[in-house]
């Protein structure tokens, strides 16, 4: 606010004195005018300014005085040419620091935005310093002795006769209340520090704000770190603002990609501004593609300050301030792509002319100059270079001729590090320790893999990284690293071993196509390919639902024939072939019941032979795989209880097995089958136990649709609606991240979730999940194995027994399906409730089928009680459901009992998240 228009000079003087709360007599005495004249001027001011009384006029005068002081203060600051964006928190914090301390140094790396922040804070504080805020640009000053002269020029003080320029400045500021902003003082620390000390001692009303890449290292200094822009808001906002300045409109759909650009630029303001300036010529795609070389890309036009024309120029400025030893250290530690410790830096950079014992001091000096950032992680101090600084350092490293020597030392350090990590996989803080070095391991592998003389090191590192990423549950990368290790192996046997591991990792990920391909690749490197060829065939048969594009069946049969010819007397090969034979026979039945296949007795005999052969190998994995075949044969024979027992044996075999891709693949399959067979025999507590174990397997962290699949079915049939709806989100998210591939095996899962929504009365959600069933690529025959059962449960819940009976009227062709017992007993119940004359027959014929299944038996008992109209038997049946771990059927029994029991049933439904029945 300036002096209002229409106010004379005399009135302006009187207005200022009114603002100081002077009386008319005091004003008249000071201005040598009469009191009457003062009264006349005050009356005129009240009228001109619309003030109701003298008190309001005084308040207005004080506002005018403050505005004028601020205007005068701002006269000492340069006018920014672009808007200041973001940094609200940092702006407030730095302002508070300047208010509380007379000398503050704002420290940060070059280009981070120290100057703009200091100018914004100085403008905020301008009104609190009566004699102004002054900005002193120290960039052009090359002599530390000339700091005082630069300050004198900025505040308009000349050299007094008889004293030097520094003394003249100190004398001029001795009684002033002012803020001096000394910008970019890193190259003049030897001059800035003593000048500031004298200034603070002799000018008690003066405060100093220094911006620098390094601390002044003096006791009276208050250091305030200026961080890069926050990546979740300010960095993107700055990019958008500067993009708009060059005529580029940022669409909402671009923001995620812009956020990634800002992340790659570490939130450094100058780098973001230069990147945004390249949009008109590169576009967003070109900009992103070019970020692999920041220093070439981030070049701007002509600037008054040459340091800000490019990121390289900015870094050249910092480089010029380093002594030779620190410059050597900076370029050598640039090989680290992740934060590193002092000991790591000593191992990699501590060679002639740098002594390992002096590395710590050098790192501290680089951090003091903001070329490295410092952070505590896992109880250890780690250093990190911003990406632009790191790229600059690697350029210097290449130019120095030290690149190969330094990277070779970095590779040795990485090999030692992976060996150390391999000694305690998964224990304690292992995950954090792995994450801290993982990017360096990848970078070292990338360098070594391209050099013929480093193939042995590269093979070792790829193999180690494959094992470690598997333990770390980065299973996609684990498969990739095993395949890479195979390409780097000089010995065919080593290549085959790596490919087998890659195949089992692919199997863990339910990537059937990859597993099938990799087993065949292993066979091409193996001395005797029979076992690998047979396992490729077994993969097709056992994991047919995990193939995106299954190979022709005749090709798979040809592999099996070839494996049988080559097996000879090799016990492992014979066991693998026997297992493949069983898998082929079982697949023929389950995939297409109309296809001729061995009878149940023959399939069981074959499977038992496979088990016997596997046991001779004294290895739980082949035996576990053979038991899979035996469980399938038992299901084929209709003995679901024997199949469930065999499935449990498989899991138990692997309880103490070490965590490897092969054991994990077998454990995943074992848990899938154990859960399914437990559902089939009505052992819901066991099914939920196996399902939770599958859900929590680290190897399935990236594949939540696989991890949750069986538990969703078990929980749905038990009636845990809240749990199902919560877990279904993980299933859907993971399947979506995987690209929503066709996966017929997950059809029952989606149908079970749809059933829960149907019971709860949410028809919209039910329709969505039934559409997921369709998207999974299930066939009509697939759906026949579970669709009628789940649909019937919903229909019976809502009282439409006739429709439920129609759903279940035709007995499914999947005679050994896991829902067979459920199908049989629900058909009997629907017949009773619909008044079907054959209801008693369905109950009688169902008894021998489900004997031993506690849930199915209780449903038949309930159907019989309802048929006999004997509701007195229902409370005991409800208790049986509770014991069997099936609270939904318990609640349904209460509701069918009627009376007060119905209210108790609705209470259970509500607790389960399934709504209530009216």
PDB file of C-alpha atoms in Angstrom, residues 542 571-572 575-576 579 607 610-629 650 653-654 662 666:
ATOM      1  CA  UNK A 542       0.021 -80.480 -14.956  1.00  0.00           C
ATOM      2  CA  UNK A 571      16.664 -93.776 -12.571  1.00  0.00           C
ATOM      3  CA  UNK A 572      15.961 -90.031 -12.506  1.00  0.00           C
ATOM      4  CA  UNK A 575      11.070 -91.491 -12.784  1.00  0.00           C
ATOM      5  CA  UNK A 576      10.503 -88.310 -14.809  1.00  0.00           C
ATOM      6  CA  UNK A 579       5.518 -89.103 -13.918  1.00  0.00           C
ATOM      7  CA  UNK A 607       0.998 -93.442 -10.232  1.00  0.00           C
ATOM      8  CA  UNK A 610       6.003 -93.347 -10.259  1.00  0.00           C
ATOM      9  CA  UNK A 611       5.992 -92.868  -6.477  1.00  0.00           C
ATOM     10  CA  UNK A 612       8.143 -95.975  -5.966  1.00  0.00           C
ATOM     11  CA  UNK A 613      10.690 -94.842  -8.566  1.00  0.00           C
ATOM     12  CA  UNK A 614      10.827 -91.351  -7.071  1.00  0.00           C
ATOM     13  CA  UNK A 615      11.489 -92.682  -3.589  1.00  0.00           C
ATOM     14  CA  UNK A 616      14.627 -94.423  -4.842  1.00  0.00           C
ATOM     15  CA  UNK A 617      16.040 -90.947  -5.552  1.00  0.00           C
ATOM     16  CA  UNK A 618      15.845 -90.006  -1.865  1.00  0.00           C
ATOM     17  CA  UNK A 619      14.686 -86.546  -2.851  1.00  0.00           C
ATOM     18  CA  UNK A 620      11.363 -85.145  -1.612  1.00  0.00           C
ATOM     19  CA  UNK A 621      10.744 -83.219  -4.814  1.00  0.00           C
ATOM     20  CA  UNK A 622      10.357 -86.131  -7.253  1.00  0.00           C
ATOM     21  CA  UNK A 623       8.334 -88.014  -4.651  1.00  0.00           C
ATOM     22  CA  UNK A 624       6.106 -85.003  -4.118  1.00  0.00           C
ATOM     23  CA  UNK A 625       5.534 -84.710  -7.872  1.00  0.00           C
ATOM     24  CA  UNK A 626       4.697 -88.410  -8.096  1.00  0.00           C
ATOM     25  CA  UNK A 627       2.211 -88.040  -5.241  1.00  0.00           C
ATOM     26  CA  UNK A 628       0.504 -85.394  -7.338  1.00  0.00           C
ATOM     27  CA  UNK A 629      -0.110 -88.087  -9.937  1.00  0.00           C
ATOM     28  CA  UNK A 650       2.725 -83.817  -0.257  1.00  0.00           C
ATOM     29  CA  UNK A 653       7.062 -83.743   2.677  1.00  0.00           C
ATOM     30  CA  UNK A 654       7.998 -80.160   1.941  1.00  0.00           C
ATOM     31  CA  UNK A 662      11.853 -76.086  -7.304  1.00  0.00           C
ATOM     32  CA  UNK A 666       6.027 -77.921  -5.718  1.00  0.00           C
TER      33      UNK A 666
END
